[in-house]
Amino acid sequence: MSFSIATWNINSVRLRMPIVERLLDEYAPDVLCLQETKVPDELFPEKAFRKVGYPYIAFHGQKGYHGVATVARRPIEVVEKRRFCDIEDSRHLSVTVQAGVKTILVHNFYVPAGGDEPDPEINRKFRHKLDFVAEMNAIRAEHGEVSASVLVGDLNIAPLEHDVWSHKQLLNVVSHTPVETESFEAMRRAGGWVDLMRHNVPSEQKLYTWWSYRAQDWEASNRGRRLDHVWSSANLVPSFAGYEILRAARGWDRPSDHVPVIARFDLG
DNA sequence: ATGGTAGAACATCTA
């Protein structure tokens, strides 16, 4: 059987419902993980999701900022809403879903952006980001005969040279500084996670999932970064059937600055 | 080196 999962930072789920519905209608992922929902749980637009065939909904939101939600066409069970760095921010949600013979544990993350100044001594937001990534070392790619793990989300770090439009020009820009990219890759490997978007993609190929709102013409300047990620436990790699970065969604009406990434698996 | 946009919520914070 086929299983697909999408991740998308939508920068306000309520404002973005029209294009979220477009994604679900055109691509029909089994599971959609959203970040920056910017809505408290009691105001989450559950009805709109139910109406378009996504009645299974889990959220971890708060007023105004951050917030993650995972919606699905088939049942999901909430496992955890983990708190990081002893701060009440809503930045994590894990659920399980059945896919073929396997139970998949799906982590949905929204890692702190980290502010502008890449010095943890001066900028508490950057300190928070580094601490958050360090704490993510505890999130392991649990797997067994009939279980596997997936970790998706806006991780706000572009780890490789060609995950940004200019490696040299972004070395001192938050999201691509060596202290971030090195601890990020170390954390990923320590957890046993496979970076599926780079699996079978040459390291010199540019990959972006985010284009700033501040560009006059995002498409012409194309100064993108790969901030959104899809990771899995190693035992899912043989079932991995490819993925798509929906670049066109950056040009949809009232877009998010991030685009969806959809990964597919063929599971027995 | 600077400033540019977007959203929540209604002054600023966050990104």
Short mmCIF file of C-alpha atoms (C1' of nucleotides) in Angstrom, two decimals:
data_model
loop_
_atom_site.label_atom_id
_atom_site.label_comp_id
_atom_site.label_asym_id
_atom_site.label_seq_id
_atom_site.Cartn_x
_atom_site.Cartn_y
_atom_site.Cartn_z
CA MET A 1 0.00 0.00 0.00
CA SER A 2 1.00 3.60 -0.57
CA PHE A 3 1.46 6.10 2.22
CA SER A 4 2.16 9.81 1.80
CA ILE A 5 3.00 12.51 4.28
CA ALA A 6 3.27 16.25 3.74
CA THR A 7 4.83 18.99 5.84
CA TRP A 8 4.06 22.70 5.50
CA ASN A 9 4.69 25.82 7.51
CA ILE A 10 1.53 27.74 6.63
CA ASN A 11 2.00 30.90 8.74
CA SER A 12 -1.56 31.03 10.15
CA VAL A 13 -3.82 28.08 9.44
CA ARG A 14 -6.98 30.20 9.53
CA LEU A 15 -5.76 32.72 6.96
CA ARG A 16 -4.33 29.96 4.78
CA MET A 17 -7.30 27.55 4.69
CA PRO A 18 -8.02 28.19 0.99
CA ILE A 19 -4.57 27.05 -0.11
CA VAL A 20 -4.44 24.27 2.48
CA GLU A 21 -7.65 22.93 0.92
CA ARG A 22 -6.07 23.26 -2.50
CA LEU A 23 -3.12 21.14 -1.38
CA LEU A 24 -5.39 18.47 0.10
CA ASP A 25 -7.60 18.45 -2.97
CA GLU A 26 -4.77 18.25 -5.50
CA TYR A 27 -2.31 16.02 -3.66
CA ALA A 28 -4.38 14.20 -1.05
CA PRO A 29 -1.55 13.26 1.33
CA ASP A 30 -2.55 10.68 3.94
CA VAL A 31 -1.07 12.86 6.67
CA LEU A 32 -0.38 16.61 6.69
CA CYS A 33 1.87 18.17 9.32
CA LEU A 34 1.41 21.92 9.72
CA GLN A 35 3.61 24.44 11.50
CA GLU A 36 3.02 28.05 12.56
CA THR A 37 -0.70 27.48 12.86
CA LYS A 38 -0.89 30.59 15.09
CA VAL A 39 -4.15 29.52 16.67
CA PRO A 40 -5.18 28.32 20.13
CA ASP A 41 -6.62 24.78 20.12
CA GLU A 42 -10.19 25.93 20.81
CA LEU A 43 -10.18 28.04 17.63
CA PHE A 44 -8.56 25.47 15.32
CA PRO A 45 -10.65 25.18 12.10
CA GLU A 46 -11.53 21.51 12.62
CA LYS A 47 -14.76 21.74 10.68
CA ALA A 48 -13.02 22.88 7.51
CA PHE A 49 -10.65 19.91 7.65
CA ARG A 50 -13.46 17.44 8.31
CA LYS A 51 -15.35 18.81 5.34
CA VAL A 52 -12.49 18.05 2.94
CA GLY A 53 -11.95 14.51 4.20
CA TYR A 54 -9.45 15.01 7.01
CA PRO A 55 -11.45 14.18 10.15
CA TYR A 56 -8.50 13.01 12.23
CA ILE A 57 -6.94 16.07 13.80
CA ALA A 58 -4.33 16.60 16.47
CA PHE A 59 -3.07 19.99 17.52
CA HIS A 60 -0.69 21.67 19.88
CA GLY A 61 -1.37 25.35 19.53
CA GLN A 62 -1.18 28.60 21.43
CA LYS A 63 -2.41 32.16 20.95
CA GLY A 64 -0.66 34.26 18.33
CA TYR A 65 2.58 32.41 17.79
CA HIS A 66 4.04 29.06 16.78
CA GLY A 67 1.72 26.03 16.94
CA VAL A 68 1.74 22.67 15.17
CA ALA A 69 -1.04 20.42 13.96
CA THR A 70 -1.23 17.03 12.28
CA VAL A 71 -4.31 16.15 10.22
CA ALA A 72 -5.05 12.86 8.51
CA ARG A 73 -7.47 10.91 6.34
CA ARG A 74 -7.12 7.89 8.60
CA PRO A 75 -6.96 7.53 12.37
CA ILE A 76 -4.04 8.94 14.28
CA GLU A 77 -3.25 8.70 17.96
CA VAL A 78 -1.54 11.46 19.89
CA VAL A 79 1.63 10.25 21.56
CA GLU A 80 3.17 13.40 22.97
CA LYS A 81 3.22 17.17 22.98
CA ARG A 82 6.74 17.69 24.21
CA ARG A 83 7.95 20.86 25.81
CA PHE A 84 11.51 21.97 25.03
CA CYS A 85 13.90 24.20 26.98
CA ASP A 86 11.34 24.50 29.81
CA ILE A 87 9.39 26.99 27.70
CA GLU A 88 5.66 26.65 27.04
CA ASP A 89 5.99 27.21 23.26
CA SER A 90 3.94 24.84 21.09
CA ARG A 91 6.61 23.41 18.83
CA HIS A 92 6.21 19.64 18.87
CA LEU A 93 3.54 17.01 18.37
CA SER A 94 3.94 13.30 17.81
CA VAL A 95 1.27 10.87 16.66
CA THR A 96 1.10 7.31 15.39
CA VAL A 97 -0.57 6.18 12.19
CA GLN A 98 -1.00 2.77 10.61
CA ALA A 99 0.64 2.31 7.19
CA GLY A 100 0.46 -1.20 5.84
CA VAL A 101 1.94 -3.55 8.40
CA LYS A 102 3.78 -0.76 10.15
CA THR A 103 2.87 1.65 12.89
CA ILE A 104 4.61 4.90 12.09
CA LEU A 105 5.51 7.41 14.78
CA VAL A 106 5.29 10.84 13.19
CA HIS A 107 7.06 13.77 14.84
CA ASN A 108 5.97 17.25 13.76
CA PHE A 109 8.46 20.00 14.71
CA TYR A 110 8.67 23.75 14.56
CA VAL A 111 12.20 24.68 15.59
CA PRO A 112 12.78 28.28 16.80
CA ALA A 113 13.94 30.63 14.04
CA GLY A 114 16.60 32.12 16.29
CA GLY A 115 16.40 35.85 15.58
CA ASP A 116 18.88 37.81 13.47
CA GLU A 117 22.09 38.01 15.52
CA PRO A 118 24.05 34.73 15.35
CA ASP A 119 25.68 35.17 18.76
CA PRO A 120 24.14 33.24 21.66
CA GLU A 121 25.78 35.63 24.17
CA ILE A 122 23.94 38.61 22.73
CA ASN A 123 20.80 37.03 21.31
CA ARG A 124 18.68 34.92 23.64
CA LYS A 125 16.61 33.66 20.69
CA PHE A 126 19.70 32.19 19.08
CA ARG A 127 20.68 30.64 22.42
CA HIS A 128 17.19 29.13 22.60
CA LYS A 129 17.52 27.69 19.09
CA LEU A 130 20.86 26.03 19.87
CA ASP A 131 19.49 24.63 23.14
CA PHE A 132 16.40 23.36 21.33
CA VAL A 133 18.47 21.48 18.73
CA ALA A 134 20.60 20.03 21.54
CA GLU A 135 17.46 18.76 23.25
CA MET A 136 16.31 17.16 20.00
CA ASN A 137 19.12 14.65 20.51
CA ALA A 138 16.63 12.86 22.74
CA ILE A 139 14.28 12.28 19.78
CA ARG A 140 15.43 8.99 18.32
CA ALA A 141 14.34 7.22 15.15
CA GLU A 142 12.62 4.39 16.98
CA HIS A 143 12.00 1.35 14.82
CA GLY A 144 11.29 -2.36 14.94
CA GLU A 145 9.78 -5.19 12.91
CA VAL A 146 6.45 -3.45 12.61
CA SER A 147 7.32 0.09 13.64
CA ALA A 148 9.13 3.03 12.12
CA SER A 149 9.58 6.77 12.68
CA VAL A 150 9.26 9.88 10.57
CA LEU A 151 10.29 13.37 11.62
CA VAL A 152 9.11 16.35 9.59
CA GLY A 153 8.72 20.05 10.02
CA ASP A 154 10.12 23.52 9.74
CA LEU A 155 13.48 22.92 11.35
CA ASN A 156 14.70 26.42 10.43
CA ILE A 157 18.21 25.20 9.54
CA ALA A 158 19.60 24.66 6.04
CA PRO A 159 22.40 22.19 6.78
CA LEU A 160 24.23 21.72 3.47
CA GLU A 161 26.07 24.12 1.15
CA HIS A 162 23.47 23.77 -1.56
CA ASP A 163 20.55 24.10 0.81
CA VAL A 164 20.97 27.87 0.43
CA TRP A 165 21.31 30.17 -2.58
CA SER A 166 24.79 31.31 -1.51
CA HIS A 167 26.77 29.31 1.01
CA LYS A 168 29.41 32.05 1.36
CA GLN A 169 26.95 34.89 1.81
CA LEU A 170 24.90 33.01 4.37
CA LEU A 171 27.67 31.60 6.57
CA ASN A 172 26.99 34.30 9.15
CA VAL A 173 23.23 34.33 8.69
CA VAL A 174 21.03 32.53 11.21
CA SER A 175 19.81 29.23 9.66
CA HIS A 176 23.14 28.45 7.97
CA THR A 177 25.87 29.26 10.52
CA PRO A 178 28.41 26.47 11.17
CA VAL A 179 27.36 26.15 14.83
CA GLU A 180 23.81 25.44 13.71
CA THR A 181 24.50 23.22 10.72
CA GLU A 182 27.08 21.12 12.56
CA SER A 183 24.99 20.52 15.67
CA PHE A 184 21.97 19.89 13.46
CA GLU A 185 23.70 17.19 11.41
CA ALA A 186 25.24 15.65 14.52
CA MET A 187 21.80 15.54 16.16
CA ARG A 188 20.24 13.95 13.07
CA ARG A 189 22.90 11.24 12.85
CA ALA A 190 22.87 10.56 16.59
CA GLY A 191 19.14 9.99 16.40
CA GLY A 192 19.53 7.51 13.57
CA TRP A 193 17.60 9.73 11.15
CA VAL A 194 17.93 9.64 7.37
CA ASP A 195 17.59 12.94 5.47
CA LEU A 196 15.18 11.68 2.81
CA MET A 197 15.21 14.87 0.74
CA ARG A 198 18.94 14.33 0.10
CA HIS A 199 18.62 10.59 -0.37
CA ASN A 200 19.56 9.96 -4.02
CA VAL A 201 19.82 13.71 -4.69
CA PRO A 202 23.35 14.96 -5.55
CA SER A 203 24.79 17.20 -2.82
CA GLU A 204 25.55 19.91 -5.42
CA GLN A 205 21.91 20.16 -6.45
CA LYS A 206 20.15 23.22 -5.01
CA LEU A 207 17.10 22.44 -2.85
CA TYR A 208 14.88 25.14 -1.36
CA THR A 209 11.60 25.04 0.54
CA TRP A 210 11.43 28.68 1.65
CA TRP A 211 11.67 32.04 -0.10
CA SER A 212 11.52 35.27 1.92
CA TYR A 213 8.47 37.51 1.78
CA ARG A 214 10.89 40.43 1.61
CA ALA A 215 12.15 39.81 -1.91
CA GLN A 216 10.57 42.00 -4.56
CA ASP A 217 10.29 38.97 -6.83
CA TRP A 218 10.96 35.69 -5.02
CA GLU A 219 10.95 33.71 -8.25
CA ALA A 220 13.33 35.96 -10.17
CA SER A 221 15.82 36.40 -7.32
CA ASN A 222 15.36 32.76 -6.21
CA ARG A 223 17.21 33.30 -2.96
CA GLY A 224 15.82 30.25 -1.25
CA ARG A 225 16.77 28.00 1.63
CA ARG A 226 15.90 24.39 2.57
CA LEU A 227 14.42 24.92 6.02
CA ASP A 228 11.77 22.18 5.91
CA HIS A 229 12.78 18.57 6.26
CA VAL A 230 11.59 14.98 6.01
CA TRP A 231 13.55 12.42 7.97
CA SER A 232 12.87 8.76 8.63
CA SER A 233 14.26 5.79 10.48
CA ALA A 234 16.59 3.65 8.33
CA ASN A 235 14.07 0.81 8.06
CA LEU A 236 11.73 3.01 5.99
CA VAL A 237 14.33 3.83 3.35
CA PRO A 238 13.67 0.69 1.26
CA SER A 239 9.99 1.76 1.11
CA PHE A 240 10.74 5.38 0.24
CA ALA A 241 9.18 6.06 -3.16
CA GLY A 242 10.21 9.67 -3.73
CA TYR A 243 9.14 13.15 -2.80
CA GLU A 244 8.17 16.49 -4.21
CA ILE A 245 8.84 20.08 -3.19
CA LEU A 246 5.72 21.98 -4.30
CA ARG A 247 7.59 25.09 -5.42
CA ALA A 248 4.53 26.32 -7.32
CA ALA A 249 2.70 26.80 -4.00
CA ARG A 250 4.96 29.80 -3.32
CA GLY A 251 3.05 31.51 -6.13
CA TRP A 252 -0.46 30.56 -4.98
CA ASP A 253 -2.86 33.26 -3.82
CA ARG A 254 -1.80 34.76 -0.45
CA PRO A 255 1.03 32.25 -0.07
CA SER A 256 3.07 31.11 2.88
CA ASP A 257 6.79 31.84 2.58
CA HIS A 258 7.31 28.05 2.91
CA VAL A 259 6.10 25.45 0.40
CA PRO A 260 4.82 21.94 1.12
CA VAL A 261 7.05 18.89 0.86
CA ILE A 262 5.33 15.55 0.19
CA ALA A 263 7.04 12.19 0.64
CA ARG A 264 5.64 8.85 -0.53
CA PHE A 265 6.27 5.33 0.70
CA ASP A 266 5.27 1.93 -0.66
CA LEU A 267 4.61 -0.30 2.32
CA GLY A 268 3.69 -3.96 2.20
"C1'" DA B 1 25.47 47.91 5.15
"C1'" DT B 2 20.60 48.34 4.88
"C1'" DG B 3 15.86 47.41 4.43
"C1'" DG B 4 12.69 44.93 2.55
"C1'" DT B 5 7.11 41.74 3.91
"C1'" DA B 6 3.73 39.13 6.54
"C1'" DG B 7 0.69 37.73 10.61
"C1'" DA B 8 -1.46 38.13 15.17
"C1'" DA B 9 -3.48 41.63 17.39
"C1'" DC B 10 -3.78 46.22 18.06
"C1'" DA B 11 2.04 47.96 20.33
"C1'" DT B 12 5.08 45.13 19.28
"C1'" DC B 13 6.78 40.65 18.84
"C1'" DT B 14 8.07 36.90 15.81
"C1'" DA B 15 9.58 35.28 11.68
#
